[in-house]
PDB file of C-alpha atoms in Angstrom:
ATOM      1  CA  UNK A   1       0.000   0.000   0.000  1.00 90.00           C
ATOM      2  CA  UNK A   2       1.353   3.412  -0.985  1.00 96.00           C
ATOM      3  CA  UNK A   3       1.771   5.840   1.906  1.00 98.00           C
ATOM      4  CA  UNK A   4       0.735   9.386   0.989  1.00 98.00           C
ATOM      5  CA  UNK A   5       1.120  12.253   3.458  1.00 98.00           C
ATOM      6  CA  UNK A   6      -0.801  15.481   2.979  1.00 97.00           C
ATOM      7  CA  UNK A   7       1.294  18.085   4.776  1.00 96.00           C
ATOM      8  CA  UNK A   8      -0.358  21.428   5.368  1.00 94.00           C
ATOM      9  CA  UNK A   9      -0.244  24.170   7.960  1.00 92.00           C
ATOM     10  CA  UNK A  10      -3.647  24.949   9.470  1.00 90.00           C
ATOM     11  CA  UNK A  11      -3.222  28.683   9.369  1.00 83.00           C
ATOM     12  CA  UNK A  12      -6.079  29.339   6.997  1.00 73.00           C
ATOM     13  CA  UNK A  13      -8.685  27.459   5.068  1.00 77.00           C
ATOM     14  CA  UNK A  14      -6.866  27.401   1.719  1.00 85.00           C
ATOM     15  CA  UNK A  15      -4.014  25.132   2.706  1.00 89.00           C
ATOM     16  CA  UNK A  16      -6.309  22.747   4.574  1.00 92.00           C
ATOM     17  CA  UNK A  17      -9.097  22.568   2.018  1.00 94.00           C
ATOM     18  CA  UNK A  18      -6.786  21.999  -0.934  1.00 94.00           C
ATOM     19  CA  UNK A  19      -4.935  19.175   0.868  1.00 95.00           C
ATOM     20  CA  UNK A  20      -8.238  17.646   1.972  1.00 95.00           C
ATOM     21  CA  UNK A  21      -9.689  17.868  -1.562  1.00 96.00           C
ATOM     22  CA  UNK A  22      -6.688  16.119  -3.120  1.00 96.00           C
ATOM     23  CA  UNK A  23      -6.685  13.427  -0.436  1.00 96.00           C
ATOM     24  CA  UNK A  24     -10.433  12.835  -0.727  1.00 97.00           C
ATOM     25  CA  UNK A  25     -10.230  12.624  -4.542  1.00 97.00           C
ATOM     26  CA  UNK A  26      -7.358  10.137  -4.327  1.00 96.00           C
ATOM     27  CA  UNK A  27      -9.265   7.956  -1.872  1.00 96.00           C
ATOM     28  CA  UNK A  28     -12.492   8.158  -3.900  1.00 97.00           C
ATOM     29  CA  UNK A  29     -10.856   7.297  -7.213  1.00 96.00           C
ATOM     30  CA  UNK A  30      -8.550   4.620  -5.838  1.00 96.00           C
ATOM     31  CA  UNK A  31     -10.227   3.192  -2.727  1.00 95.00           C
ATOM     32  CA  UNK A  32      -8.040   1.004  -0.562  1.00 93.00           C
ATOM     33  CA  UNK A  33      -4.857   1.532  -2.592  1.00 96.00           C
ATOM     34  CA  UNK A  34      -3.324   4.254  -0.469  1.00 96.00           C
ATOM     35  CA  UNK A  35      -2.713   4.830   3.191  1.00 97.00           C
ATOM     36  CA  UNK A  36      -3.343   8.557   3.479  1.00 97.00           C
ATOM     37  CA  UNK A  37      -2.385  10.792   6.352  1.00 97.00           C
ATOM     38  CA  UNK A  38      -3.639  14.392   6.713  1.00 97.00           C
ATOM     39  CA  UNK A  39      -1.267  16.438   8.887  1.00 97.00           C
ATOM     40  CA  UNK A  40      -0.888  19.924  10.307  1.00 96.00           C
ATOM     41  CA  UNK A  41       2.721  19.105   9.601  1.00 96.00           C
ATOM     42  CA  UNK A  42       4.826  21.472  11.687  1.00 94.00           C
ATOM     43  CA  UNK A  43       2.564  21.160  14.711  1.00 95.00           C
ATOM     44  CA  UNK A  44       2.191  17.376  14.570  1.00 96.00           C
ATOM     45  CA  UNK A  45       5.933  16.820  14.165  1.00 95.00           C
ATOM     46  CA  UNK A  46       6.615  18.608  17.447  1.00 94.00           C
ATOM     47  CA  UNK A  47       7.614  22.080  16.283  1.00 93.00           C
ATOM     48  CA  UNK A  48       5.020  23.768  18.479  1.00 92.00           C
ATOM     49  CA  UNK A  49       6.930  26.990  19.088  1.00 94.00           C
ATOM     50  CA  UNK A  50       7.746  27.547  15.418  1.00 93.00           C
ATOM     51  CA  UNK A  51       4.195  26.609  14.427  1.00 94.00           C
ATOM     52  CA  UNK A  52       2.675  29.034  16.961  1.00 94.00           C
ATOM     53  CA  UNK A  53       5.050  31.820  15.884  1.00 93.00           C
ATOM     54  CA  UNK A  54       4.229  31.284  12.218  1.00 91.00           C
ATOM     55  CA  UNK A  55       0.476  31.216  12.816  1.00 93.00           C
ATOM     56  CA  UNK A  56       0.604  34.308  15.053  1.00 94.00           C
ATOM     57  CA  UNK A  57       2.538  36.212  12.385  1.00 91.00           C
ATOM     58  CA  UNK A  58       0.037  35.220   9.725  1.00 88.00           C
ATOM     59  CA  UNK A  59      -2.948  36.228  11.893  1.00 90.00           C
ATOM     60  CA  UNK A  60      -1.266  39.600  12.517  1.00 94.00           C
ATOM     61  CA  UNK A  61      -0.710  40.146   8.798  1.00 89.00           C
ATOM     62  CA  UNK A  62      -4.310  39.243   7.996  1.00 89.00           C
ATOM     63  CA  UNK A  63      -5.510  41.876  10.471  1.00 94.00           C
ATOM     64  CA  UNK A  64      -3.334  44.412   8.612  1.00 95.00           C
ATOM     65  CA  UNK A  65      -3.968  43.847   4.887  1.00 93.00           C
ATOM     66  CA  UNK A  66      -1.597  46.593   3.737  1.00 95.00           C
ATOM     67  CA  UNK A  67       1.289  45.063   5.700  1.00 91.00           C
ATOM     68  CA  UNK A  68       0.318  41.638   4.384  1.00 90.00           C
ATOM     69  CA  UNK A  69       0.423  42.907   0.813  1.00 93.00           C
ATOM     70  CA  UNK A  70       3.791  44.635   1.350  1.00 93.00           C
ATOM     71  CA  UNK A  71       5.279  41.538   3.000  1.00 87.00           C
ATOM     72  CA  UNK A  72       4.046  39.243   0.222  1.00 86.00           C
ATOM     73  CA  UNK A  73       5.299  41.602  -2.491  1.00 92.00           C
ATOM     74  CA  UNK A  74       8.701  41.939  -0.799  1.00 89.00           C
ATOM     75  CA  UNK A  75       8.975  38.169  -0.456  1.00 86.00           C
ATOM     76  CA  UNK A  76       8.270  37.724  -4.167  1.00 90.00           C
ATOM     77  CA  UNK A  77      10.550  40.528  -5.362  1.00 91.00           C
ATOM     78  CA  UNK A  78      13.445  39.601  -3.098  1.00 89.00           C
ATOM     79  CA  UNK A  79      13.123  35.875  -3.711  1.00 86.00           C
ATOM     80  CA  UNK A  80      16.770  34.820  -3.317  1.00 86.00           C
ATOM     81  CA  UNK A  81      16.992  36.724  -0.039  1.00 88.00           C
ATOM     82  CA  UNK A  82      13.556  35.644   1.220  1.00 85.00           C
ATOM     83  CA  UNK A  83      14.353  32.030   0.316  1.00 85.00           C
ATOM     84  CA  UNK A  84      17.497  32.164   2.455  1.00 89.00           C
ATOM     85  CA  UNK A  85      15.501  33.706   5.292  1.00 87.00           C
ATOM     86  CA  UNK A  86      12.838  30.985   5.098  1.00 86.00           C
ATOM     87  CA  UNK A  87      15.463  28.240   5.094  1.00 87.00           C
ATOM     88  CA  UNK A  88      17.001  29.722   8.247  1.00 89.00           C
ATOM     89  CA  UNK A  89      13.540  30.247   9.776  1.00 87.00           C
ATOM     90  CA  UNK A  90      12.627  26.583   9.191  1.00 89.00           C
ATOM     91  CA  UNK A  91      16.006  25.150  10.244  1.00 91.00           C
ATOM     92  CA  UNK A  92      14.714  23.903  13.614  1.00 91.00           C
ATOM     93  CA  UNK A  93      12.011  21.981  11.725  1.00 93.00           C
ATOM     94  CA  UNK A  94      14.530  19.901   9.724  1.00 94.00           C
ATOM     95  CA  UNK A  95      15.411  17.244  12.345  1.00 95.00           C
ATOM     96  CA  UNK A  96      11.713  16.705  13.085  1.00 96.00           C
ATOM     97  CA  UNK A  97      10.892  16.231   9.402  1.00 95.00           C
ATOM     98  CA  UNK A  98      13.893  13.922   8.912  1.00 95.00           C
ATOM     99  CA  UNK A  99      12.849  11.772  11.869  1.00 96.00           C
ATOM    100  CA  UNK A 100       9.301  11.554  10.553  1.00 97.00           C
ATOM    101  CA  UNK A 101      10.466  10.556   7.058  1.00 96.00           C
ATOM    102  CA  UNK A 102      12.799   7.890   8.435  1.00 97.00           C
ATOM    103  CA  UNK A 103      10.206   6.487  10.850  1.00 97.00           C
ATOM    104  CA  UNK A 104       7.024   6.658   8.757  1.00 97.00           C
ATOM    105  CA  UNK A 105       8.691   6.251   5.335  1.00 97.00           C
ATOM    106  CA  UNK A 106       6.008   7.826   3.146  1.00 98.00           C
ATOM    107  CA  UNK A 107       6.114   7.162  -0.599  1.00 98.00           C
ATOM    108  CA  UNK A 108       4.738  10.606  -1.426  1.00 97.00           C
ATOM    109  CA  UNK A 109       4.417  13.868   0.485  1.00 97.00           C
ATOM    110  CA  UNK A 110       1.979  16.432  -0.900  1.00 97.00           C
ATOM    111  CA  UNK A 111       2.649  19.813   0.654  1.00 95.00           C
ATOM    112  CA  UNK A 112       0.170  22.656   0.329  1.00 93.00           C
ATOM    113  CA  UNK A 113       2.335  25.132   2.228  1.00 90.00           C
ATOM    114  CA  UNK A 114       5.754  26.337   1.113  1.00 86.00           C
ATOM    115  CA  UNK A 115       7.179  26.328   4.633  1.00 88.00           C
ATOM    116  CA  UNK A 116       6.838  22.538   4.792  1.00 91.00           C
ATOM    117  CA  UNK A 117       8.948  22.200   1.643  1.00 89.00           C
ATOM    118  CA  UNK A 118      12.142  23.629   3.143  1.00 86.00           C
ATOM    119  CA  UNK A 119      12.763  20.881   5.706  1.00 87.00           C
ATOM    120  CA  UNK A 120      11.511  18.200   3.342  1.00 86.00           C
TER     121      UNK A 120
END
């Protein structure tokens, strides 16, 4: 049986609903062929402080749409720099993700949030 992990961060509905929709479609079209696991990845792997910090930052930005827009635009325009920042930001997540991959040994990881991709 193929192990498929749906890794999202439950910070908003978009990341959750897209992961859930893909997982549900996979299970509906190919019943019994896959062992699927739906995860609030950072939180469930034991990175509670980083997860809480990330979610608090996002909630703050959503309450201030202009700052959110500026931050998103800066992240896109300064991609090489913002990529380096995100890698450093997610560094504490790496050992948790590595342990999970070695222990659970998924065949596929579907990530609906970019922050999960750095440690993976």
